[in-house]
Short mmCIF file of N, CA and C in Angstrom, two decimals:
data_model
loop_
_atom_site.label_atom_id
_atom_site.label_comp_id
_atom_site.label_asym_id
_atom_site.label_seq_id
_atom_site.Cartn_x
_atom_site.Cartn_y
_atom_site.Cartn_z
N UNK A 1161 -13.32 -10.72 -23.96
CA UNK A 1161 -12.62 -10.03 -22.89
C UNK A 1161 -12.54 -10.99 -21.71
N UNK A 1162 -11.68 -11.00 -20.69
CA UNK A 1162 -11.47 -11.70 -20.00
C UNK A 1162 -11.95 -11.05 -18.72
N UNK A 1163 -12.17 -11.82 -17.53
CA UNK A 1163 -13.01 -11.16 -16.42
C UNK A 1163 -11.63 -9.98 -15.93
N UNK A 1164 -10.58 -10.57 -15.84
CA UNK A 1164 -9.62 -9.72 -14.87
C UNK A 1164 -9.87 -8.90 -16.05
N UNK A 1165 -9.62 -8.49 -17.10
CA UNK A 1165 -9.90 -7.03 -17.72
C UNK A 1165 -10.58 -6.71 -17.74
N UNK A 1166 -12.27 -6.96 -17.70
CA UNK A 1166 -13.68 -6.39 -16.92
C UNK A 1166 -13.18 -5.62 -15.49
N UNK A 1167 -12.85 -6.72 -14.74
CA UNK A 1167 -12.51 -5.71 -13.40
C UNK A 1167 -11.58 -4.29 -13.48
N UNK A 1168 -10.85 -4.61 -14.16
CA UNK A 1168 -9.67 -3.44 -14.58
C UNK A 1168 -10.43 -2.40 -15.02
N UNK A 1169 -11.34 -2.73 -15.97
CA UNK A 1169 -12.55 -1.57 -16.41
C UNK A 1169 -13.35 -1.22 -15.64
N UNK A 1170 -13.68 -1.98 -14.79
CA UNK A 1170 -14.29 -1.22 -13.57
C UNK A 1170 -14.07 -0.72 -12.58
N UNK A 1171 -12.66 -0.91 -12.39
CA UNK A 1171 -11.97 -0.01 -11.27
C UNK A 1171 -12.03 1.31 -12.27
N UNK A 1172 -11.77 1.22 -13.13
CA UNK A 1172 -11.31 2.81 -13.87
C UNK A 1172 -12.80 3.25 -14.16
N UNK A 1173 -13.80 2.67 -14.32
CA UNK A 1173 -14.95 3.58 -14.46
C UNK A 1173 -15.04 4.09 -13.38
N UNK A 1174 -14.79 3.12 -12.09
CA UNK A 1174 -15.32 3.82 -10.49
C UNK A 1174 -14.89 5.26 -10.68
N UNK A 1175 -13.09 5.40 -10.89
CA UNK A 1175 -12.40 6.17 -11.10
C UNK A 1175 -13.10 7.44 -11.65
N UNK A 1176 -13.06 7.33 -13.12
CA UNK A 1176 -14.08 8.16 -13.60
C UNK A 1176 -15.02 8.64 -13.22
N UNK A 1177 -15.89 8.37 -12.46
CA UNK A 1177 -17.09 8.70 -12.08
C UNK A 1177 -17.00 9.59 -11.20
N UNK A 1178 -16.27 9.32 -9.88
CA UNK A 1178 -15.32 10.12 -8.89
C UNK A 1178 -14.85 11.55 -9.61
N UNK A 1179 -14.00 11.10 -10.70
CA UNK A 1179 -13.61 12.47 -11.26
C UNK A 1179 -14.43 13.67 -11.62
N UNK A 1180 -15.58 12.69 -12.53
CA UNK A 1180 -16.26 13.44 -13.04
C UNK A 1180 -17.70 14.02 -11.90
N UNK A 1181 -18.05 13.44 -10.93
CA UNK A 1181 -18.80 14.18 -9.73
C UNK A 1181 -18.02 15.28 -9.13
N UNK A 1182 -16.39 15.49 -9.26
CA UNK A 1182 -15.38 16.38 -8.72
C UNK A 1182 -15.68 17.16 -9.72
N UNK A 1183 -15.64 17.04 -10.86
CA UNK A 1183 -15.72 18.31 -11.78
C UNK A 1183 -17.09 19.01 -12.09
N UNK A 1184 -18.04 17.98 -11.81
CA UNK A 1184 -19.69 18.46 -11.75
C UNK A 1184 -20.01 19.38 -10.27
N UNK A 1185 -18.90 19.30 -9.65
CA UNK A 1185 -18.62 19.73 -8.28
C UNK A 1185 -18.61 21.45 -8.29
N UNK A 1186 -17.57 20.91 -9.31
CA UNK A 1186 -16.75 22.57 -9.39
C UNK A 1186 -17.61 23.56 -10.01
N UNK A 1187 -19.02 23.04 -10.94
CA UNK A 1187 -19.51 23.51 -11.83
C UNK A 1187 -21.16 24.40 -11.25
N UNK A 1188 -21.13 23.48 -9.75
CA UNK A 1188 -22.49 23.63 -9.69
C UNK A 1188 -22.79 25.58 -8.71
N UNK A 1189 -21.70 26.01 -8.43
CA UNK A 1189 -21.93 27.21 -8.09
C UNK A 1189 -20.88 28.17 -8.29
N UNK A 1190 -20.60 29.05 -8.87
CA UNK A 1190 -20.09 29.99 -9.30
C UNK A 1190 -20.28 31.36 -8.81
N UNK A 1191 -19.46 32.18 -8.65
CA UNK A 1191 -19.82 33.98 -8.43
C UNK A 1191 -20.96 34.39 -9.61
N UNK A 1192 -22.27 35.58 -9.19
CA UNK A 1192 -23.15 35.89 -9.92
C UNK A 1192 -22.40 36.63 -11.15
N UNK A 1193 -22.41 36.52 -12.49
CA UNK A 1193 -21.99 37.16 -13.47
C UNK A 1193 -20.98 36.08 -14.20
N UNK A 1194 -20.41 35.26 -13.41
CA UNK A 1194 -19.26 34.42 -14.15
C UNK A 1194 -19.75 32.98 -14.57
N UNK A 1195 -19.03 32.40 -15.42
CA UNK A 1195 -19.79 31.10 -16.25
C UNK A 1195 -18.69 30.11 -15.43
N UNK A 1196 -19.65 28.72 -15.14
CA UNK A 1196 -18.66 27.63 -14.82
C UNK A 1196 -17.88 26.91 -15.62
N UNK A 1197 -16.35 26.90 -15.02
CA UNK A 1197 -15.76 26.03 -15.69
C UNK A 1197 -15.88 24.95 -17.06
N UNK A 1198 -17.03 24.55 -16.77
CA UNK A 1198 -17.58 23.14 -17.35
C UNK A 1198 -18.95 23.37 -17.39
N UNK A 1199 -19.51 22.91 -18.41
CA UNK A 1199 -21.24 22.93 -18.53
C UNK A 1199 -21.62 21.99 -17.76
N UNK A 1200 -22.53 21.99 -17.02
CA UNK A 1200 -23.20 21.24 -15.98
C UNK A 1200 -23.88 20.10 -16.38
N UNK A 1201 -24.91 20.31 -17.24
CA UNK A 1201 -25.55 19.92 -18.39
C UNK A 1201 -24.77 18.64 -19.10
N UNK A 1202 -23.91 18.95 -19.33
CA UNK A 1202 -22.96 18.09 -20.47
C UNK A 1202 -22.27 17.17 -19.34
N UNK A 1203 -21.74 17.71 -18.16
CA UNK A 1203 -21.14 16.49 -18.02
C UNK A 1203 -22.08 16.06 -16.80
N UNK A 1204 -23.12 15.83 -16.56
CA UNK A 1204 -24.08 15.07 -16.31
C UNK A 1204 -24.66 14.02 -16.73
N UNK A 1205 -24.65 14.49 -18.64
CA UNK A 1205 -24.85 13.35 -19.42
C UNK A 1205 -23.53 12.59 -19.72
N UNK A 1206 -22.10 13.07 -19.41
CA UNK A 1206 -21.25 12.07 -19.32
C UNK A 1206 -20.89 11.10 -17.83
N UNK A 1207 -21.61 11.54 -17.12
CA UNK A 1207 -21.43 11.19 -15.67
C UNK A 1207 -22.72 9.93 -15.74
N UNK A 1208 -23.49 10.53 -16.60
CA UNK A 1208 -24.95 9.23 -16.80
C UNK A 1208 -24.20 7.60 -17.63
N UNK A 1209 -23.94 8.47 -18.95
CA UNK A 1209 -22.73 7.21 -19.30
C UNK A 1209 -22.07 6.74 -19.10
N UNK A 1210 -21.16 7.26 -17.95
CA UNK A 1210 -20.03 6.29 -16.93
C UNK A 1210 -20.75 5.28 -16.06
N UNK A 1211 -21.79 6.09 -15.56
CA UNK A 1211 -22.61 5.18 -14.35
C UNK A 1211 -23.78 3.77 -15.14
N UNK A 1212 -23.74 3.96 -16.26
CA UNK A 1212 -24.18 3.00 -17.14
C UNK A 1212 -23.39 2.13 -17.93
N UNK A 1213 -21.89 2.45 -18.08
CA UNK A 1213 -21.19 1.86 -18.49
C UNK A 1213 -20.85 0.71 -17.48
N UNK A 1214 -20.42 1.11 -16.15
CA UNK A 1214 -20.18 0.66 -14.77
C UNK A 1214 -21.29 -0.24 -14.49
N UNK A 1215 -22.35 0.33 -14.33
CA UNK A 1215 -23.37 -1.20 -14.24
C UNK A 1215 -23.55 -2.27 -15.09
N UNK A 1216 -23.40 -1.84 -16.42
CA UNK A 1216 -23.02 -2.82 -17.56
C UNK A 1216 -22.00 -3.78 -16.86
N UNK A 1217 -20.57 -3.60 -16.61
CA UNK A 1217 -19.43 -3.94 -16.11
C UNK A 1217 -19.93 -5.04 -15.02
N UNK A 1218 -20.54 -4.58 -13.92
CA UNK A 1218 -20.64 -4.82 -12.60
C UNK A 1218 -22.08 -6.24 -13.27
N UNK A 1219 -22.84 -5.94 -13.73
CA UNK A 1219 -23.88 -7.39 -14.21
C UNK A 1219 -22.83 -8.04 -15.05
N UNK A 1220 -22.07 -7.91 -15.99
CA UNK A 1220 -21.34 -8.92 -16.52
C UNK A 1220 -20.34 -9.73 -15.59
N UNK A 1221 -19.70 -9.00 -14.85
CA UNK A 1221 -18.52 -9.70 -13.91
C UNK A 1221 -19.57 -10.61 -12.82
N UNK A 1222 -20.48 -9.86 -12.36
CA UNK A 1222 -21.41 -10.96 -11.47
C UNK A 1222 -22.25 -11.65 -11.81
N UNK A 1223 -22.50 -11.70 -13.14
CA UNK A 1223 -22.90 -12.90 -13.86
C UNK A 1223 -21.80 -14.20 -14.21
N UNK A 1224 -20.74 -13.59 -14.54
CA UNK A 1224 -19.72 -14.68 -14.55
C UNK A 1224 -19.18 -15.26 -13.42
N UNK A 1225 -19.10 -14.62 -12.47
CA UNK A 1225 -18.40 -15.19 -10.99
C UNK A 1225 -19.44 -16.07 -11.05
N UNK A 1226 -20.73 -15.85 -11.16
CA UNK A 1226 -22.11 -17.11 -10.17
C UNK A 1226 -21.83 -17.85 -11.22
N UNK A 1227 -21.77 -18.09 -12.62
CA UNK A 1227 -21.56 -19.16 -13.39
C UNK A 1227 -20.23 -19.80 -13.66
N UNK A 1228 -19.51 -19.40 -13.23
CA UNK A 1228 -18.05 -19.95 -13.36
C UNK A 1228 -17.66 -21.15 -12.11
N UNK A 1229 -17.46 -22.19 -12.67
CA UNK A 1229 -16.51 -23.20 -11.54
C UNK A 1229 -15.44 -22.77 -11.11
N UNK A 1230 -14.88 -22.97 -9.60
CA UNK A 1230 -13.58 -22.33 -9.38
C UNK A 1230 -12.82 -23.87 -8.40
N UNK A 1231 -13.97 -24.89 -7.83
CA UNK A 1231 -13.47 -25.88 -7.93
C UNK A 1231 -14.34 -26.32 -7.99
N UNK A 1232 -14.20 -27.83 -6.92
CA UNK A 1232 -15.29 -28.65 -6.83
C UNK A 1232 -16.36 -28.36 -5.66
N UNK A 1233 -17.61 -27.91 -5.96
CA UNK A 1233 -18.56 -27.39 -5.42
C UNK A 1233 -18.57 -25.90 -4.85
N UNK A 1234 -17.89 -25.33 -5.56
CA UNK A 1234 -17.85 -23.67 -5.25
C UNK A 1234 -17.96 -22.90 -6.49
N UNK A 1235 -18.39 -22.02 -6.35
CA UNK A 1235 -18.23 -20.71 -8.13
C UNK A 1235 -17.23 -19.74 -7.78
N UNK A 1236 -16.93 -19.11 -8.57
CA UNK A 1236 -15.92 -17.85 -8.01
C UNK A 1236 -16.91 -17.10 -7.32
N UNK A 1237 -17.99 -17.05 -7.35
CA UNK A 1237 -18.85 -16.00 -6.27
C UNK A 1237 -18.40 -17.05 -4.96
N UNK A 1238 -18.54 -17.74 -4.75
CA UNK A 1238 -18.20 -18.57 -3.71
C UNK A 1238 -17.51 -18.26 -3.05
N UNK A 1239 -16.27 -18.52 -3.80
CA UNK A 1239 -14.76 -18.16 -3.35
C UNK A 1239 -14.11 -16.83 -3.63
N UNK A 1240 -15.04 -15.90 -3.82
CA UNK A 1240 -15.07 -14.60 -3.07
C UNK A 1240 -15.68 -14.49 -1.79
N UNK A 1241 -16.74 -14.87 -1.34
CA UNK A 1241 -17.59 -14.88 -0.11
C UNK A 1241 -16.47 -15.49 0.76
N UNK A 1242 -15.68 -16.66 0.46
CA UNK A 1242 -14.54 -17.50 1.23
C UNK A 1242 -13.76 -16.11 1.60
N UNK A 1243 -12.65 -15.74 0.47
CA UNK A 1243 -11.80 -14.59 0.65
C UNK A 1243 -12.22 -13.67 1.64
N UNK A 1244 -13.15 -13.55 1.67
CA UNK A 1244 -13.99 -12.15 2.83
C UNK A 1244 -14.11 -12.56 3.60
N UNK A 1245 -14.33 -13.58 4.22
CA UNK A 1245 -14.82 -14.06 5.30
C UNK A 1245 -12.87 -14.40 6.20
N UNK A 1246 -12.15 -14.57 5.23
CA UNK A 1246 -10.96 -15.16 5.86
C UNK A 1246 -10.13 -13.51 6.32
N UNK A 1247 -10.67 -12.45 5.12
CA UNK A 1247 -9.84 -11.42 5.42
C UNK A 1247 -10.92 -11.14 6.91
N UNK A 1248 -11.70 -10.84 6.81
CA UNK A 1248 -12.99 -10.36 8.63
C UNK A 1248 -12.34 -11.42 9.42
N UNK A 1249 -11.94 -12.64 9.73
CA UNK A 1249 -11.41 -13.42 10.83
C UNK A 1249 -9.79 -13.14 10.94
N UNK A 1250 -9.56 -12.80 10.01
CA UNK A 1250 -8.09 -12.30 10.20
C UNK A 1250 -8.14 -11.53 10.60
N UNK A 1251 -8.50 -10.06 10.41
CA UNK A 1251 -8.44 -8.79 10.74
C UNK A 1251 -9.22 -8.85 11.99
N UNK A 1252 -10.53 -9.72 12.61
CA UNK A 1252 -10.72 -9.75 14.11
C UNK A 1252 -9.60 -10.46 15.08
N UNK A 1253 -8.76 -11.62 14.50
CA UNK A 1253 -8.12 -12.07 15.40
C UNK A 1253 -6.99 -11.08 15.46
N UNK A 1254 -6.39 -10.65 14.63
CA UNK A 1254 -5.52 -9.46 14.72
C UNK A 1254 -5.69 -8.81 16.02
N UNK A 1255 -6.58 -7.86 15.57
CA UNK A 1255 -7.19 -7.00 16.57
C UNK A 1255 -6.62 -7.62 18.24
N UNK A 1256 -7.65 -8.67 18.15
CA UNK A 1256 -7.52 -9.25 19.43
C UNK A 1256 -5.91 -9.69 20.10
N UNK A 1257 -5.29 -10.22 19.04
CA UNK A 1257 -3.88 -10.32 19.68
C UNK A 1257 -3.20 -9.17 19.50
N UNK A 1258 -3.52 -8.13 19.09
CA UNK A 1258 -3.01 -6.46 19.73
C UNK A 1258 -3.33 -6.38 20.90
N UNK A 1259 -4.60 -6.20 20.79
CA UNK A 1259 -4.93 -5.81 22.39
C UNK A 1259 -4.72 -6.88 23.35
N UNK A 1260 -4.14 -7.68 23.50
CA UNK A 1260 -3.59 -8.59 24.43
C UNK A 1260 -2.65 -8.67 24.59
N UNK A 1261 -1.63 -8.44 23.66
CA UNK A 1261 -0.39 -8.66 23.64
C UNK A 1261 -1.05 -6.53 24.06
N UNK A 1262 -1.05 -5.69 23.90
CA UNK A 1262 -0.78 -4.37 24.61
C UNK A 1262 -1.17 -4.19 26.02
N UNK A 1263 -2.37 -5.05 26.65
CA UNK A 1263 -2.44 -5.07 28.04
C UNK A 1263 -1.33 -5.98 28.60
N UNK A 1264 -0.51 -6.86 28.22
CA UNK A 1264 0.45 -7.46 28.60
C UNK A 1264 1.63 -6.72 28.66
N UNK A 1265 1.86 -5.97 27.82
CA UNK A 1265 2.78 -4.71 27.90
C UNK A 1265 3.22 -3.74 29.12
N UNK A 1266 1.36 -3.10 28.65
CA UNK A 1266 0.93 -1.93 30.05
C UNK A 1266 1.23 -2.32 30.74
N UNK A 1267 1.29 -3.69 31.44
CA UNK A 1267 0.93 -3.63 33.10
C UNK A 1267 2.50 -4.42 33.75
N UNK A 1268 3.25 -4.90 32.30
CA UNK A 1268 4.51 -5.07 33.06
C UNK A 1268 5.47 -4.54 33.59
N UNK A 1269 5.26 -3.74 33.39
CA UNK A 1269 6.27 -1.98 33.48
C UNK A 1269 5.42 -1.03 34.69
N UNK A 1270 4.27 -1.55 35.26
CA UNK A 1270 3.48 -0.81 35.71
C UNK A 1270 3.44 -0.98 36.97
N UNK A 1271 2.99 -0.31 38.39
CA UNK A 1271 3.37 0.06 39.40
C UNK A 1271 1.70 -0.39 40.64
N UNK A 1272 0.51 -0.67 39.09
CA UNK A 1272 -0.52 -0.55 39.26
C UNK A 1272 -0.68 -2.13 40.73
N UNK A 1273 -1.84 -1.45 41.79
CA UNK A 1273 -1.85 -3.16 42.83
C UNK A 1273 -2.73 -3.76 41.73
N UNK A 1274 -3.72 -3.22 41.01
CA UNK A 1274 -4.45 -4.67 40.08
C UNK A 1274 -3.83 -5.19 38.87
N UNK A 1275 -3.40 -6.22 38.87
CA UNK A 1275 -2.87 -6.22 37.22
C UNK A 1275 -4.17 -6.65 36.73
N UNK A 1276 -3.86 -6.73 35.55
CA UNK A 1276 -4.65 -7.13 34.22
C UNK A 1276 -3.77 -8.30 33.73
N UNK A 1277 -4.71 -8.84 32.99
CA UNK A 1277 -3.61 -10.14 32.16
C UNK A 1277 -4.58 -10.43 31.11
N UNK A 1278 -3.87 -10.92 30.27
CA UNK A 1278 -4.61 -11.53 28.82
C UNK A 1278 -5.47 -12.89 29.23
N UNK A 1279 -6.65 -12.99 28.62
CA UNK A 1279 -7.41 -14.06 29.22
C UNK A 1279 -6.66 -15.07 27.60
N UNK A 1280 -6.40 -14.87 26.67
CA UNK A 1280 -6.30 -16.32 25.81
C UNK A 1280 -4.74 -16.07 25.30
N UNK A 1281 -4.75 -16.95 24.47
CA UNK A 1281 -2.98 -17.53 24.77
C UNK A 1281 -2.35 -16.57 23.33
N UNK A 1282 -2.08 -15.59 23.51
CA UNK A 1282 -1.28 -14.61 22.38
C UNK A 1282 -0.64 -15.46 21.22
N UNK A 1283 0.22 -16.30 21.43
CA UNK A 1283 0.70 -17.10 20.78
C UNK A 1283 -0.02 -18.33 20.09
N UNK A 1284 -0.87 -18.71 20.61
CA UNK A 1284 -1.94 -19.46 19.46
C UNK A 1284 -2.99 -18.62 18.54
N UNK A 1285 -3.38 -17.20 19.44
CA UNK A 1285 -4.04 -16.81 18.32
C UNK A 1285 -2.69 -16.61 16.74
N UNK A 1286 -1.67 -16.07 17.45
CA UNK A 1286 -1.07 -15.21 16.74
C UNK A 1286 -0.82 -16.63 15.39
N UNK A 1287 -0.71 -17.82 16.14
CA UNK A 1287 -0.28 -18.51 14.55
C UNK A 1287 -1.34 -18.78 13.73
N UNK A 1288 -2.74 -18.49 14.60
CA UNK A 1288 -3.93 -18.42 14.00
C UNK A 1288 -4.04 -17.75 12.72
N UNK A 1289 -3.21 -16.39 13.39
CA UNK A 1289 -3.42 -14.91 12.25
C UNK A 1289 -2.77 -15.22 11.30
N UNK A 1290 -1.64 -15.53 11.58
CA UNK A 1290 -0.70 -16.60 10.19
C UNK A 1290 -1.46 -17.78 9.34
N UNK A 1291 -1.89 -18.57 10.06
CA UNK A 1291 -2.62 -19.25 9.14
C UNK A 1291 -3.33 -18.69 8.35
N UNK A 1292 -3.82 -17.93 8.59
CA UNK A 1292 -5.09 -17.18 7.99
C UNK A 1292 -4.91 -16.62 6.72
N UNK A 1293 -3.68 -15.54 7.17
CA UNK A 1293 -2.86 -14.43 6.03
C UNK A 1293 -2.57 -15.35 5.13
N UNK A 1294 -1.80 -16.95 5.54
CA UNK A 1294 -1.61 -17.83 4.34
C UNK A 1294 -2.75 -18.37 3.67
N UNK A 1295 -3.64 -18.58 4.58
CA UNK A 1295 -5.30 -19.31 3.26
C UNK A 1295 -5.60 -18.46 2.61
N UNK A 1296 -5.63 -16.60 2.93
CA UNK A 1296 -6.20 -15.82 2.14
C UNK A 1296 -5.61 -15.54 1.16
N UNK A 1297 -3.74 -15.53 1.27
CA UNK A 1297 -3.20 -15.26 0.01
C UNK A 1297 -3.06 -16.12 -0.84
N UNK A 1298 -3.41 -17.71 -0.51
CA UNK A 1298 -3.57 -18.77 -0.96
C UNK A 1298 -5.03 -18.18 -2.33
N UNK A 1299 -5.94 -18.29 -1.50
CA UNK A 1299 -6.94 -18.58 -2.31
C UNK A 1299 -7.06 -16.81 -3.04
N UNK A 1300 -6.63 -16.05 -2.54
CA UNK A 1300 -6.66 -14.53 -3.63
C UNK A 1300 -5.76 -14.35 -4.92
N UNK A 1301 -5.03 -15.51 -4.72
CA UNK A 1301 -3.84 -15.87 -5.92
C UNK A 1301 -4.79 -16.68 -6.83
N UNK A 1302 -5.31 -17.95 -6.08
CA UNK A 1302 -6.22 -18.49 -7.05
C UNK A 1302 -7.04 -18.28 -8.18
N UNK A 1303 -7.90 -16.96 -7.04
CA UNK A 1303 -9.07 -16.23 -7.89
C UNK A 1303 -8.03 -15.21 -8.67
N UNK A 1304 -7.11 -14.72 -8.65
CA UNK A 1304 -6.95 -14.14 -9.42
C UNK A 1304 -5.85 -14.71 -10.91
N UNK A 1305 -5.75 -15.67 -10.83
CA UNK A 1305 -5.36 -16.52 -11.82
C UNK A 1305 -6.29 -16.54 -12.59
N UNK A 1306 -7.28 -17.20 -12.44
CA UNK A 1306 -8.79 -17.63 -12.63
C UNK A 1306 -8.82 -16.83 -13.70
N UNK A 1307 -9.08 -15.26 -12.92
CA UNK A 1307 -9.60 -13.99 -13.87
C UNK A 1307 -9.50 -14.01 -15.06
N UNK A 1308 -7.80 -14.41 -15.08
CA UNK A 1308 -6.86 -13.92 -16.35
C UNK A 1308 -7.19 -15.21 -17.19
N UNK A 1309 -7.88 -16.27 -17.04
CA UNK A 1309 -8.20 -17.41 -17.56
C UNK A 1309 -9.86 -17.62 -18.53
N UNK A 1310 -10.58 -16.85 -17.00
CA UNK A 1310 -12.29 -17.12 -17.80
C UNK A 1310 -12.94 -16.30 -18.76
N UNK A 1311 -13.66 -16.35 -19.55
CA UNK A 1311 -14.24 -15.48 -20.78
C UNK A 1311 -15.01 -14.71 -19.74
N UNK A 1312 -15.39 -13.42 -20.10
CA UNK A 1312 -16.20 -12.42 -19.53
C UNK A 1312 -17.80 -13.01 -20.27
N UNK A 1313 -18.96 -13.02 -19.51
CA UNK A 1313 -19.85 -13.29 -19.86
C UNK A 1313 -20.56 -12.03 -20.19
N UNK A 1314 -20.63 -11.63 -21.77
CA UNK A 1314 -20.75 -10.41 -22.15
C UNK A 1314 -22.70 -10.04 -22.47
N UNK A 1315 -23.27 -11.11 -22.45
CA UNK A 1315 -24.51 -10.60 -23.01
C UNK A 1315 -25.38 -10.25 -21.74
N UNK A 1316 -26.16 -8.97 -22.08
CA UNK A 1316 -26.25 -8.53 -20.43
C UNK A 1316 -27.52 -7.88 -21.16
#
């Protein structure tokens, strides 16, 4: 099996699991005299096997990311930690050139005696944020090439 179809299986167990706590949901109180929907019992023990199937999943895929090369001196665990770190500096510089570029807004139109002004330069962060969006989709294309490439490391 290949890792990107491990992950695929583990999005859908998450899935599952979700479902099946919704339906263990429905089961756990009822009007006095009437039977639940679903045996409680039973799908507890299928809710045990999803959540064991899923950790199965989750040690194989993170056993393969830490042993897998993705270049030179990184693993795909690596260059996941990279990816995250680029989406958190993107999504803070974002932020920040909103709210600068929106106090620049407010106060031009505004009547106020104090202005406000942006203390850093909107336009350098902003090609910042661009750069960024491009390294991350850069390297999330990578890793996910990768996926469809490396053997799933199955013995767990």
């Amino acid at each position: 099996m290949k890792l990107a179809e491990a992950l695929i299986n583990r999005a859908d167990a998450q899935k599952r699991i979700q479902q099946i706590q919704n339906r263990l949901g429905r089961t756990i109180v009822v009007q006095e005299g009437e039977n639940p929907p679903e045996d409680p019992a039973a799908l507890q023990q299928e809710l045990d096997r999803a959540i064991a199937d899923m950790t199965r999943l989750v040690k194989q895929i993170n056993r393969t990311n830490a042993a897998t090369a993705f270049d030179k001196g990184r693993t795909i665990t690596d260059a996941l930690a990279d990816r995250d770190a680029l989406g958190i500096r993107h999504k803070a510089l974002t932020d920040i050139t909103a709210r600068a570029t929106a106090i620049a807004d407010q106060f031009r139109y505004s009547r106020a005696e104090i202005k406000q002004v942006a203390t850093v330069d909107v336009a350098a962060l902003q090609r910042q944020v661009d750069d960024l969006a491009r390294q991350y989709r850069e390297l999330d294309t990578a890793i996910q090439q990768m996926n469809w490439t490396v053997d799933l490391i199955e013995d767990v």
